[in-house]
Tab-separated table of C-alpha atoms in Angstrom:
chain	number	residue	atom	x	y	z
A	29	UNK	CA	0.000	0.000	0.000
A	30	UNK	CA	1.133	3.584	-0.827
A	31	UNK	CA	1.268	4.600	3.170
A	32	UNK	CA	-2.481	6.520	2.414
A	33	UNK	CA	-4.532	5.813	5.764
A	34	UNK	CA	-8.677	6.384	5.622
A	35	UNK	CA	-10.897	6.522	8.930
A	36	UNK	CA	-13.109	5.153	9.798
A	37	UNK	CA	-13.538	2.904	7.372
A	38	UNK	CA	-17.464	2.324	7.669
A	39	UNK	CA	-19.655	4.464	9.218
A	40	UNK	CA	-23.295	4.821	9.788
A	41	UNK	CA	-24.812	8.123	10.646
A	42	UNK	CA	-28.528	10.065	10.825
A	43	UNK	CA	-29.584	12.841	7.892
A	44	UNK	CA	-28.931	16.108	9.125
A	45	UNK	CA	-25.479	15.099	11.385
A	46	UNK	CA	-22.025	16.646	10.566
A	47	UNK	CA	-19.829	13.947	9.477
A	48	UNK	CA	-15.900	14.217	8.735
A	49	UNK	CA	-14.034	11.531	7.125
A	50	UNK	CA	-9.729	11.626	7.125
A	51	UNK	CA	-7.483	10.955	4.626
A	52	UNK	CA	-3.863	10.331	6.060
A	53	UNK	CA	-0.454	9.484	4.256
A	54	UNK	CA	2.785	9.405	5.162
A	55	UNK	CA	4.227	9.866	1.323
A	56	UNK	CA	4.531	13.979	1.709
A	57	UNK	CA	2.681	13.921	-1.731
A	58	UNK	CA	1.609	17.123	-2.751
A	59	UNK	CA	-1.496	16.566	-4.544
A	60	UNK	CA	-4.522	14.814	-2.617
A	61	UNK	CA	-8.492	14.279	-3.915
A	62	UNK	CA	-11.562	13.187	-2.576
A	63	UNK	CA	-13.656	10.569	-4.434
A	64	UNK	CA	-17.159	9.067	-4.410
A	65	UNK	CA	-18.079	6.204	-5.733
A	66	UNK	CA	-21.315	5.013	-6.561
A	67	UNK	CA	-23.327	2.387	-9.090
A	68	UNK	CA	-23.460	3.680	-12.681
A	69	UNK	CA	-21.438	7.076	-12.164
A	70	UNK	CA	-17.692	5.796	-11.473
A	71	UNK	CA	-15.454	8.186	-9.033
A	72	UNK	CA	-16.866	11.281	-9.399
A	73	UNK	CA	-14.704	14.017	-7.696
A	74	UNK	CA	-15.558	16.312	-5.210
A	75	UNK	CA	-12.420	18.374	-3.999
A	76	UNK	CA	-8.603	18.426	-4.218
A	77	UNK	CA	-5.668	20.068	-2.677
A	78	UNK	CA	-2.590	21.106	-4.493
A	79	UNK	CA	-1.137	21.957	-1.008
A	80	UNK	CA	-1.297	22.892	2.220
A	81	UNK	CA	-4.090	25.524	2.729
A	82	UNK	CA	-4.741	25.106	-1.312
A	83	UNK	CA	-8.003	23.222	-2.604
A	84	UNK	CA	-10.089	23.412	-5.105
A	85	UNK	CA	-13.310	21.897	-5.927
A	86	UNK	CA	-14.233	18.754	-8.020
A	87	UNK	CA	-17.797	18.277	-9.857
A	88	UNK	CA	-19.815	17.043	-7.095
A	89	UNK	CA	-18.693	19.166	-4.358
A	90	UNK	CA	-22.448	20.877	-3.398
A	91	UNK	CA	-22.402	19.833	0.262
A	92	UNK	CA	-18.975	18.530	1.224
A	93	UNK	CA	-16.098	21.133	2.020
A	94	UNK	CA	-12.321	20.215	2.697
A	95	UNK	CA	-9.426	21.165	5.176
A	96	UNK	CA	-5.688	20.602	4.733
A	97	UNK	CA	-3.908	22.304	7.561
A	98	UNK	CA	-0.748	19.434	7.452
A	99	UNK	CA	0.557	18.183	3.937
A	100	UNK	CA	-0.321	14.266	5.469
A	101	UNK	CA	-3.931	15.049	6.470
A	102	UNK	CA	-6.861	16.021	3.979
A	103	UNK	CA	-10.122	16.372	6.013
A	104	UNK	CA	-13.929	15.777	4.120
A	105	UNK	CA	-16.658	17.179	6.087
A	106	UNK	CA	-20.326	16.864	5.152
A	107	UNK	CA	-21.712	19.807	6.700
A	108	UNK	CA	-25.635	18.160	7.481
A	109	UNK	CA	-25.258	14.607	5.642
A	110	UNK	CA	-27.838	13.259	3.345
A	111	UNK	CA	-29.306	9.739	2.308
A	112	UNK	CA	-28.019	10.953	-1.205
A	113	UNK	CA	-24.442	11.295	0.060
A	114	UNK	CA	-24.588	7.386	0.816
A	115	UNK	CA	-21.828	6.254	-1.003
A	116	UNK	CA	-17.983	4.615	-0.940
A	117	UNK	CA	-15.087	7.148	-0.063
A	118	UNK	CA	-12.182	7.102	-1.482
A	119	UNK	CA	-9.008	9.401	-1.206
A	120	UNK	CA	-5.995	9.507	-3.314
A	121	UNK	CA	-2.687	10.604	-3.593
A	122	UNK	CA	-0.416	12.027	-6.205
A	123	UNK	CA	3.165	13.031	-5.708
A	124	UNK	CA	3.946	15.343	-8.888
A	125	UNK	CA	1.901	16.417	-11.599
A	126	UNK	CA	1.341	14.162	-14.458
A	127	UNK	CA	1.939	10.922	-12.068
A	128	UNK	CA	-0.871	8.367	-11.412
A	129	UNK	CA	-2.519	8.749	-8.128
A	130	UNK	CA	-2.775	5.988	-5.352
A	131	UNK	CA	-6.079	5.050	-3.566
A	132	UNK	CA	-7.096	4.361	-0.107
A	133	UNK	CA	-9.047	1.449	0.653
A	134	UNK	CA	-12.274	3.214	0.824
A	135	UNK	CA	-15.164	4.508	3.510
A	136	UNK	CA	-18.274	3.077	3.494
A	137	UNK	CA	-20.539	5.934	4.404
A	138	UNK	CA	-24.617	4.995	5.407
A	139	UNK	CA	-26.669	8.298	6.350
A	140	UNK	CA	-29.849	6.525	7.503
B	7	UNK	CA	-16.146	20.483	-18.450
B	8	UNK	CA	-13.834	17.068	-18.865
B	9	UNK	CA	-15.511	13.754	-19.791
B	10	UNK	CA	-14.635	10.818	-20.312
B	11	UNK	CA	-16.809	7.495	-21.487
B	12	UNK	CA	-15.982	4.085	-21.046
B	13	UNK	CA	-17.760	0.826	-23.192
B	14	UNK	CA	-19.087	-1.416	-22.909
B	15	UNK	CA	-20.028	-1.013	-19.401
B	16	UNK	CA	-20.030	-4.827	-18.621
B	17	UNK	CA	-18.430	-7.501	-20.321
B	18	UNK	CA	-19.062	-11.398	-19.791
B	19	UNK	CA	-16.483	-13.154	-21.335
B	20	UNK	CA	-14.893	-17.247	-21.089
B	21	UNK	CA	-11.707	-17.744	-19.479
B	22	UNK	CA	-8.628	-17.541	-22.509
B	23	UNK	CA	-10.627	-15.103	-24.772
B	24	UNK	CA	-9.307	-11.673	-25.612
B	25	UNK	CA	-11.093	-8.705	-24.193
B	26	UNK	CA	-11.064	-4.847	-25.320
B	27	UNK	CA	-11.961	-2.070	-23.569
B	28	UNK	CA	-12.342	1.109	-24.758
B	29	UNK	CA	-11.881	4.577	-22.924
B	30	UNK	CA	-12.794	8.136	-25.039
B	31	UNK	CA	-12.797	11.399	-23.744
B	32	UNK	CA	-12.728	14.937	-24.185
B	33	UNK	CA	-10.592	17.082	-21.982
B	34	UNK	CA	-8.820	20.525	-22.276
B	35	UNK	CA	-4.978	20.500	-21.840
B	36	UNK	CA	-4.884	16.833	-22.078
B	37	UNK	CA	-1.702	15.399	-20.052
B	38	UNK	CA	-1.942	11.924	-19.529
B	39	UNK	CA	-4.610	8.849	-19.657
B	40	UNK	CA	-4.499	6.601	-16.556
B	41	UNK	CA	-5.723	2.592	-16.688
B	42	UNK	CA	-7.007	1.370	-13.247
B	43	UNK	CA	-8.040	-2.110	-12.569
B	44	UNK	CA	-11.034	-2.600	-9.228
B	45	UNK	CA	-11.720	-5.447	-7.814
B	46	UNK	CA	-13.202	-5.691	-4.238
B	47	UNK	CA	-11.502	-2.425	-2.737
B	48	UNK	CA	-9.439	0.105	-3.712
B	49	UNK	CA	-8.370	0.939	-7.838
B	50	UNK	CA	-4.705	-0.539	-8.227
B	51	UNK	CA	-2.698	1.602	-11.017
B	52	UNK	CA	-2.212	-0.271	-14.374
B	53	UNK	CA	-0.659	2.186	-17.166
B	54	UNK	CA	0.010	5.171	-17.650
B	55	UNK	CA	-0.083	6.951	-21.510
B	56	UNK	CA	1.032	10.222	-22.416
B	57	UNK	CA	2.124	12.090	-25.727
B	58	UNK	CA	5.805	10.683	-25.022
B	59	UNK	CA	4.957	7.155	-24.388
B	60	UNK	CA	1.612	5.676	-26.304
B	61	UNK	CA	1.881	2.465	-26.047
B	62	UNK	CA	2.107	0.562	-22.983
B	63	UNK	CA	2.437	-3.337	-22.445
B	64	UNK	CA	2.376	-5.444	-19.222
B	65	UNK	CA	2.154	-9.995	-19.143
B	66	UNK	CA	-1.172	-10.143	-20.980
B	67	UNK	CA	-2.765	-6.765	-20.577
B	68	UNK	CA	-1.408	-3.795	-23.083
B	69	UNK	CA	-3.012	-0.465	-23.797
B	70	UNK	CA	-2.730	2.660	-26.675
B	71	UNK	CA	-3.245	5.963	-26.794
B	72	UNK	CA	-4.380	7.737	-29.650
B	73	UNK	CA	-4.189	11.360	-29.158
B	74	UNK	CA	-5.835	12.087	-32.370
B	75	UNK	CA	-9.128	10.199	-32.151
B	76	UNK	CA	-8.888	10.761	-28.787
B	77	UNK	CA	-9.262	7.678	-27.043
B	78	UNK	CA	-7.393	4.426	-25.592
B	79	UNK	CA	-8.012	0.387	-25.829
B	80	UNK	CA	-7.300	-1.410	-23.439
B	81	UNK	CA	-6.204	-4.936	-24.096
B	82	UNK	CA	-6.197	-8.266	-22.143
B	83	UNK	CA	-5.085	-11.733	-24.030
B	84	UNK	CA	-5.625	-15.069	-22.548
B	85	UNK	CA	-7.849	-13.977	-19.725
B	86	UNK	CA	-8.227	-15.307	-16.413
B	87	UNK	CA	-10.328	-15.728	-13.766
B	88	UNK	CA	-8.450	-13.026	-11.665
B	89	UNK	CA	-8.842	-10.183	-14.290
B	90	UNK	CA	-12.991	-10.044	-13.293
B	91	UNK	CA	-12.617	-6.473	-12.161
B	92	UNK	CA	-13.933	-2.814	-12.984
B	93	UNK	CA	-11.544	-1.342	-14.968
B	94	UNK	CA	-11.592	2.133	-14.685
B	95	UNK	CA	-10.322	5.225	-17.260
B	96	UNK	CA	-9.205	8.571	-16.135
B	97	UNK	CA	-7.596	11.726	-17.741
B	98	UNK	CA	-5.191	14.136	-16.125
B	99	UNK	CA	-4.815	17.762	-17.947
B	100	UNK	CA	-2.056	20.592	-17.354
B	101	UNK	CA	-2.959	22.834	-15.173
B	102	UNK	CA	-5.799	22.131	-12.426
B	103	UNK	CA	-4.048	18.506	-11.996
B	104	UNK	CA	-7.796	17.182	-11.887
B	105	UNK	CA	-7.982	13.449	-12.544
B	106	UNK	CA	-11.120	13.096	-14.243
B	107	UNK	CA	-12.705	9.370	-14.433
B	108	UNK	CA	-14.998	7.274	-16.851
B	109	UNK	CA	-17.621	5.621	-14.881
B	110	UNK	CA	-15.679	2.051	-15.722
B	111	UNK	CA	-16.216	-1.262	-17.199
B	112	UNK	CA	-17.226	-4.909	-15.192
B	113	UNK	CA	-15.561	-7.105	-16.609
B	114	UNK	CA	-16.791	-11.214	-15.865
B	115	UNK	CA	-14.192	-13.860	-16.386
B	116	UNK	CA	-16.575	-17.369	-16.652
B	117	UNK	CA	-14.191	-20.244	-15.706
């Protein structure tokens, strides 16, 4: 594994409840994303960070937003979660531009 | 905005035949096309393609780029029951450093 780090890895939550989901690595890549995964729409992205302080949003990113105070941690916070933002999590990591990127294993996200 | 489509979306094929996948897209400032194979958890890297280096061969699985038509094959020979996957497509452009995916191909390997 590429030393990238998700927690938790499954978690179960009610609509309306703040949830935040981490993305650690210990690879002091520069370039991190947030993914979602779901049936019939591949990994659709919702933010990125180019550095520390530095992000920028994907295409899905109405109600997520994104924190990356370290270079190893990138933070995804759904502000009041939904049943629509049920889906697989994934983060990944890229160390220079115009490299391929390396994947966490994934949160499983339920908002009941 | 960047897109990228992959076909077919599933694929049921016997163990030993040859499968093809196919990846188009459409993206501004195009950098690089990126091959990722799925299976239970996360996507493991396969190839990378780029402007410099079009064709890319690995064992049984091998992939082009065509920059022109815009779009990349990828190609597995004598397949096995370990290659049933989702096999995923993504673009990377100058720039934003977005990685832009195709919403992948199942691919069945029937013993």
């Amino acid at each position: 594994d590429a030393g990238i780090t998700q927690s938790p890895r499954h978690k179960v939550t009610e609509t309306g409840t703040p949830v935040t989901l981490r993305c650690h690595q210990t690879e002091n890549h520069r370039y991190m994303y947030w993914y979602r995964q779901d049936p019939g729409h591949g990994l659709r992205l919702i933010h990125y960070s180019y550095g520390v302080k530095d992000t920028d949003k994907g295409e899905v990113s109405d109600g997520y937003s994104v924190s990356r105070s370290k270079t190893e941690d990138f933070l995804l916070t759904l502000e009041s979660a939904t049943s629509s933002q049920t889906s697989v999590y994934f983060c990944a990591i890229r160390d220079r531009e115009g490299t391929e990127a390396f994947f966490g294993q994934g949160t499983r996200l339920t908002v009941v | 905005e960047d897109k990228v489509v992959q076909s077919p979306l599933s694929l049921v094929v016997h163990e030993g035949d040859t499968v093809t996948l196919n990846c188009s897209y459409e993206v501004t400032n195009f950098r690089s096309l990126l091959w990722y194979k799925q299976e239970k958890k996360a996507p493991t890297f396969l190839f990378m393609l780029t402007s410099s280096g079009i064709e890319k061969k690995s064992g049984r699985l091998s992939s082009i780029l065509d920059k022109k038509e815009l779009f990349s094959i990828l190609n597995i020979t004598a397949t096995q029951t370990g290659d049933s996957a989702i096999y995923l497509c993504a673009v990377g452009n100058f720039g934003n450093e977005k990685l832009t995916f195709g919403t992948g191909t199942r691919l069945t390997i029937i013993p």
